[in-house]
Short mmCIF file of C-alpha atoms in Angstrom, two decimals:
data_model
loop_
_atom_site.label_atom_id
_atom_site.label_comp_id
_atom_site.label_asym_id
_atom_site.label_seq_id
_atom_site.Cartn_x
_atom_site.Cartn_y
_atom_site.Cartn_z
CA MET A 1 136.81 -34.39 -31.29
CA ILE A 2 134.32 -34.27 -33.91
CA ASP A 3 130.78 -35.22 -32.82
CA LYS A 4 128.79 -36.91 -36.01
CA ASN A 5 125.35 -36.41 -33.85
CA SER A 6 126.18 -32.24 -33.22
CA PRO A 7 123.66 -29.95 -34.77
CA ILE A 8 126.86 -28.05 -35.70
CA PRO A 9 128.16 -29.12 -39.13
CA ILE A 10 131.16 -30.99 -39.23
CA TYR A 11 133.43 -29.00 -41.40
CA PHE A 12 133.02 -25.82 -39.53
CA GLN A 13 133.57 -28.46 -36.63
CA ILE A 14 136.72 -29.48 -38.05
CA GLU A 15 137.97 -25.58 -39.06
CA GLU A 16 137.49 -25.33 -34.60
CA ASN A 17 140.12 -28.13 -34.57
CA ILE A 18 142.33 -26.56 -36.79
CA LYS A 19 142.58 -23.76 -35.35
CA ARG A 20 142.71 -25.28 -31.80
CA LEU A 21 145.62 -26.84 -33.37
CA ILE A 22 147.49 -24.05 -35.19
CA HIS A 23 147.13 -22.69 -31.60
CA GLU A 24 148.34 -25.25 -29.42
CA GLN A 25 151.22 -26.26 -31.25
CA SER A 26 152.56 -22.23 -32.03
CA LEU A 27 152.63 -22.53 -36.20
CA GLN A 28 153.96 -19.77 -37.27
CA PRO A 29 153.27 -18.05 -40.65
CA GLY A 30 154.79 -20.46 -43.14
CA ASP A 31 154.79 -23.47 -40.73
CA SER A 32 152.66 -26.22 -43.19
CA ILE A 33 149.95 -27.69 -41.45
CA PRO A 34 149.06 -31.76 -41.78
CA SER A 35 147.76 -33.30 -45.00
CA GLU A 36 144.41 -33.41 -46.42
CA ARG A 37 144.71 -37.34 -45.80
CA GLU A 38 146.04 -37.48 -42.67
CA PHE A 39 143.15 -34.34 -40.87
CA SER A 40 140.33 -37.26 -43.00
CA ASP A 41 142.37 -40.08 -40.86
CA MET A 42 142.17 -38.06 -38.14
CA PHE A 43 138.42 -36.80 -37.62
CA ASN A 44 137.06 -40.02 -39.79
CA VAL A 45 135.57 -38.33 -42.41
CA SER A 46 135.73 -37.37 -46.27
CA ARG A 47 138.62 -35.13 -47.46
CA MET A 48 135.70 -33.68 -48.98
CA THR A 49 134.57 -32.34 -45.70
CA VAL A 50 138.12 -31.70 -44.81
CA ARG A 51 138.14 -29.59 -47.92
CA GLN A 52 135.64 -27.40 -47.57
CA ALA A 53 137.19 -26.77 -43.78
CA ILE A 54 139.95 -25.68 -45.32
CA GLN A 55 138.55 -24.26 -47.98
CA ASN A 56 136.75 -22.33 -45.83
CA LEU A 57 140.50 -21.26 -43.52
CA VAL A 58 141.63 -20.30 -46.67
CA SER A 59 138.83 -17.19 -47.91
CA GLU A 60 138.97 -16.28 -43.83
CA GLY A 61 143.16 -15.39 -44.19
CA LEU A 62 143.82 -18.05 -41.76
CA LEU A 63 145.65 -20.15 -44.32
CA TYR A 64 146.98 -20.41 -48.25
CA ARG A 65 147.89 -22.81 -49.98
CA GLU A 66 151.12 -23.26 -53.14
CA LYS A 67 149.89 -24.65 -55.40
CA GLY A 68 152.12 -28.29 -55.74
CA LYS A 69 153.64 -27.42 -52.40
CA GLY A 70 150.50 -27.51 -49.43
CA THR A 71 148.68 -25.67 -47.30
CA PHE A 72 150.42 -23.24 -44.95
CA ILE A 73 150.20 -20.29 -41.74
CA ALA A 74 149.11 -17.45 -43.60
CA HIS A 75 151.11 -14.47 -42.32
CA GLN A 76 149.09 -11.29 -41.27
CA LYS A 77 147.62 -9.37 -44.26
CA ILE A 78 149.39 -6.31 -45.08
CA GLN A 79 146.96 -3.14 -44.46
CA GLN A 80 147.36 -0.49 -46.97
CA PRO A 81 145.12 2.80 -46.04
CA LEU A 82 143.30 3.95 -49.21
CA GLU A 83 143.98 7.59 -48.35
CA GLY A 84 146.85 9.46 -49.62
CA LEU A 85 148.93 8.71 -52.63
CA THR A 86 151.96 6.95 -52.44
CA SER A 87 154.28 4.00 -54.08
CA PHE A 88 154.18 0.77 -53.12
CA THR A 89 157.97 0.82 -52.81
CA GLU A 90 156.83 3.43 -50.28
CA ASP A 91 155.16 1.43 -48.91
CA MET A 92 156.69 -1.39 -47.75
CA LYS A 93 160.05 0.08 -46.28
CA LYS A 94 157.21 2.27 -43.98
CA ARG A 95 156.14 -0.95 -42.62
CA GLY A 96 160.19 -2.19 -42.56
CA MET A 97 160.15 -4.64 -45.02
CA THR A 98 162.21 -4.62 -48.39
CA PRO A 99 160.54 -4.21 -51.55
CA GLY A 100 161.71 -5.39 -54.13
CA ASN A 101 160.41 -6.20 -58.29
CA ARG A 102 160.86 -8.58 -60.99
CA LEU A 103 160.92 -7.40 -64.23
CA LEU A 104 158.44 -9.21 -66.74
CA HIS A 105 158.19 -7.08 -69.90
CA PHE A 106 159.20 -3.59 -70.60
CA ARG A 107 158.81 -2.67 -74.11
CA LYS A 108 157.73 0.05 -76.52
CA VAL A 109 154.35 -0.89 -77.85
CA GLN A 110 151.25 0.99 -80.30
CA VAL A 111 149.31 2.20 -77.52
CA LYS A 112 146.00 0.71 -77.68
CA GLN A 113 142.78 2.49 -77.95
CA SER A 114 141.58 1.94 -74.46
CA ILE A 115 145.00 3.21 -72.71
CA ALA A 116 145.08 5.90 -74.93
CA GLU A 117 141.61 7.13 -74.36
CA LYS A 118 143.12 7.75 -70.53
CA LEU A 119 145.73 8.91 -71.71
CA LYS A 120 144.67 11.37 -73.79
CA LEU A 121 147.00 10.50 -76.57
CA GLU A 122 146.47 9.48 -79.74
CA LEU A 123 146.43 5.74 -81.78
CA ASN A 124 150.10 6.16 -83.53
CA GLU A 125 151.52 7.11 -80.18
CA GLN A 126 154.01 5.10 -78.11
CA VAL A 127 153.83 4.18 -75.02
CA TYR A 128 155.78 2.12 -72.87
CA GLU A 129 154.64 -1.32 -71.61
CA ILE A 130 156.06 -2.66 -68.75
CA GLU A 131 154.95 -6.55 -66.35
CA ARG A 132 156.24 -6.99 -62.96
CA ILE A 133 156.29 -8.74 -60.01
CA ARG A 134 155.78 -6.67 -56.80
CA LEU A 135 157.42 -8.11 -53.53
CA ALA A 136 157.46 -7.62 -50.05
CA ASP A 137 160.81 -9.65 -48.78
CA GLU A 138 160.70 -11.55 -51.51
CA THR A 139 157.08 -13.11 -51.26
CA PRO A 140 154.92 -12.23 -54.01
CA MET A 141 152.45 -9.40 -53.64
CA ALA A 142 151.20 -8.58 -56.89
CA PHE A 143 151.21 -8.53 -60.44
CA GLU A 144 151.39 -5.63 -62.26
CA THR A 145 150.49 -3.91 -65.59
CA LEU A 146 151.85 -0.86 -66.45
CA TYR A 147 151.49 2.33 -68.91
CA LEU A 148 153.34 4.90 -69.45
CA PRO A 149 153.51 7.65 -71.85
CA VAL A 150 156.64 7.58 -74.59
CA SER A 151 156.31 11.45 -75.12
CA LEU A 152 156.72 12.12 -71.31
CA LEU A 153 158.82 10.41 -70.22
CA GLN A 154 161.02 10.23 -72.67
CA ASP A 155 164.42 7.26 -72.70
CA LEU A 156 163.35 5.93 -69.78
CA PRO A 157 165.69 3.44 -68.03
CA LYS A 158 165.19 -0.36 -67.67
CA GLU A 159 166.89 -0.21 -64.02
CA ILE A 160 164.28 2.55 -62.45
CA LEU A 161 162.09 0.07 -62.38
CA HIS A 162 163.66 -1.78 -59.81
CA HIS A 163 163.26 0.96 -57.31
CA SER A 164 160.78 3.75 -56.91
CA LEU A 165 158.87 4.86 -60.15
CA TYR A 166 156.94 8.32 -58.86
CA GLN A 167 160.89 9.71 -56.52
CA TYR A 168 162.40 9.54 -60.42
CA ILE A 169 159.28 10.93 -61.91
CA GLU A 170 159.71 13.29 -59.23
CA LYS A 171 163.12 13.69 -59.36
CA LEU A 172 162.52 14.96 -63.04
CA GLY A 173 161.12 18.00 -61.91
CA LEU A 174 157.27 16.20 -62.88
CA THR A 175 155.13 16.75 -60.18
CA ILE A 176 152.37 13.90 -59.29
CA GLY A 177 149.15 15.68 -58.27
CA ASN A 178 145.96 12.74 -57.76
CA ALA A 179 144.82 9.84 -58.88
CA GLN A 180 141.38 7.57 -59.56
CA GLN A 181 141.73 3.71 -58.18
CA ILE A 182 138.74 1.48 -58.80
CA ILE A 183 138.73 -2.13 -56.97
CA GLU A 184 136.98 -5.12 -57.65
CA ALA A 185 136.77 -8.59 -56.47
CA SER A 186 138.31 -11.67 -58.71
CA THR A 187 139.96 -14.59 -58.83
CA ALA A 188 143.07 -15.69 -60.79
CA THR A 189 143.67 -17.09 -64.04
CA GLU A 190 146.56 -19.64 -64.36
CA ARG A 191 148.99 -16.88 -65.90
CA GLU A 192 148.22 -14.51 -62.41
CA ALA A 193 148.53 -17.97 -60.23
CA ASN A 194 151.12 -19.08 -61.29
CA ILE A 195 152.92 -15.86 -61.27
CA LEU A 196 152.35 -14.81 -57.61
CA GLY A 197 152.27 -18.74 -56.44
CA ILE A 198 148.82 -18.98 -55.79
CA GLU A 199 146.44 -21.88 -57.30
CA GLU A 200 143.97 -20.39 -59.88
CA GLU A 201 140.69 -18.82 -59.76
CA ALA A 202 142.16 -18.20 -55.95
CA PRO A 203 140.78 -14.66 -54.60
CA VAL A 204 142.88 -11.46 -55.55
CA LEU A 205 141.88 -7.97 -55.67
CA LYS A 206 141.85 -6.64 -58.90
CA ILE A 207 143.12 -2.85 -59.06
CA GLU A 208 143.41 0.00 -62.19
CA ARG A 209 144.82 3.63 -61.44
CA GLN A 210 145.66 6.16 -63.47
CA THR A 211 146.94 8.58 -62.04
CA PHE A 212 147.27 12.60 -62.92
CA LEU A 213 150.33 14.92 -63.07
CA LYS A 214 149.20 18.10 -60.64
CA ASN A 215 149.05 20.49 -64.09
CA GLY A 216 145.93 17.69 -64.91
CA GLN A 217 148.34 15.68 -67.09
CA PRO A 218 148.12 11.58 -67.42
CA LEU A 219 151.14 10.03 -66.12
CA GLU A 220 150.17 6.11 -65.99
CA VAL A 221 147.51 3.49 -65.98
CA VAL A 222 148.49 0.94 -64.08
CA ARG A 223 146.67 -2.43 -63.48
CA SER A 224 147.35 -5.00 -60.60
CA ILE A 225 146.64 -8.40 -59.79
CA TYR A 226 147.22 -8.49 -55.70
CA ARG A 227 146.70 -11.80 -53.20
CA SER A 228 144.00 -10.50 -51.00
CA ASP A 229 145.16 -13.16 -48.84
CA ARG A 230 148.55 -10.99 -48.40
CA TYR A 231 147.02 -7.80 -48.53
CA GLN A 232 143.72 -5.60 -47.90
CA PHE A 233 142.96 -2.03 -48.19
CA VAL A 234 141.27 -0.51 -45.54
CA THR A 235 139.58 3.23 -45.40
CA ASN A 236 138.61 5.81 -42.66
CA MET A 237 134.89 6.96 -43.35
CA LYS A 238 132.65 10.06 -41.47
CA ARG A 239 129.34 9.99 -41.24
CA ILE A 240 128.24 13.10 -43.41
#
């Protein structure tokens, strides 16, 4: 199965063999694959070479790892269009998935300078600092830290954070206008990895969004860490 005299790198041959095994055995998303040791014995190569091949397939999005459990067939990535401003809850419902939240922290804190500048607040003002895990069909998709002005949303009920926050805000008579969003590549910290069920230093999408009401007043600052093995952002572009 592996030609060690071929000019084709051995790790690439292993990748192609793993892809063929997945296809021939009709493995489904979430199914586990053999261990590095089993592949090493199967192909008569070093575990280091097998590890490189598997890591390439993880980076490609075909496989994903779970710390302490093994390597599995990846689910198809959720595609999020960058056009339009919608909530995570609305996005998941449109895809026929069940959205969910696991609330980690909900508290009022004195605003930090970096957040105060974005929300146009004084340093003695308070914000809601909210940490939650965003779920789709019970699978962690993102770790989100959210800042909202207490002066704008007095007595925000904790329970609403398990539903669509945007819908709640608009029911208060506030109209959400636009947002600015910055997306960059990053790697998961130890805490982020534990929260999302991925390996430390696994590739993630780091996103910061600043949302404004229609009248221009800042509404929120959201800092999110998305699993890059389960989520991707898509945009349509026209030549100008």
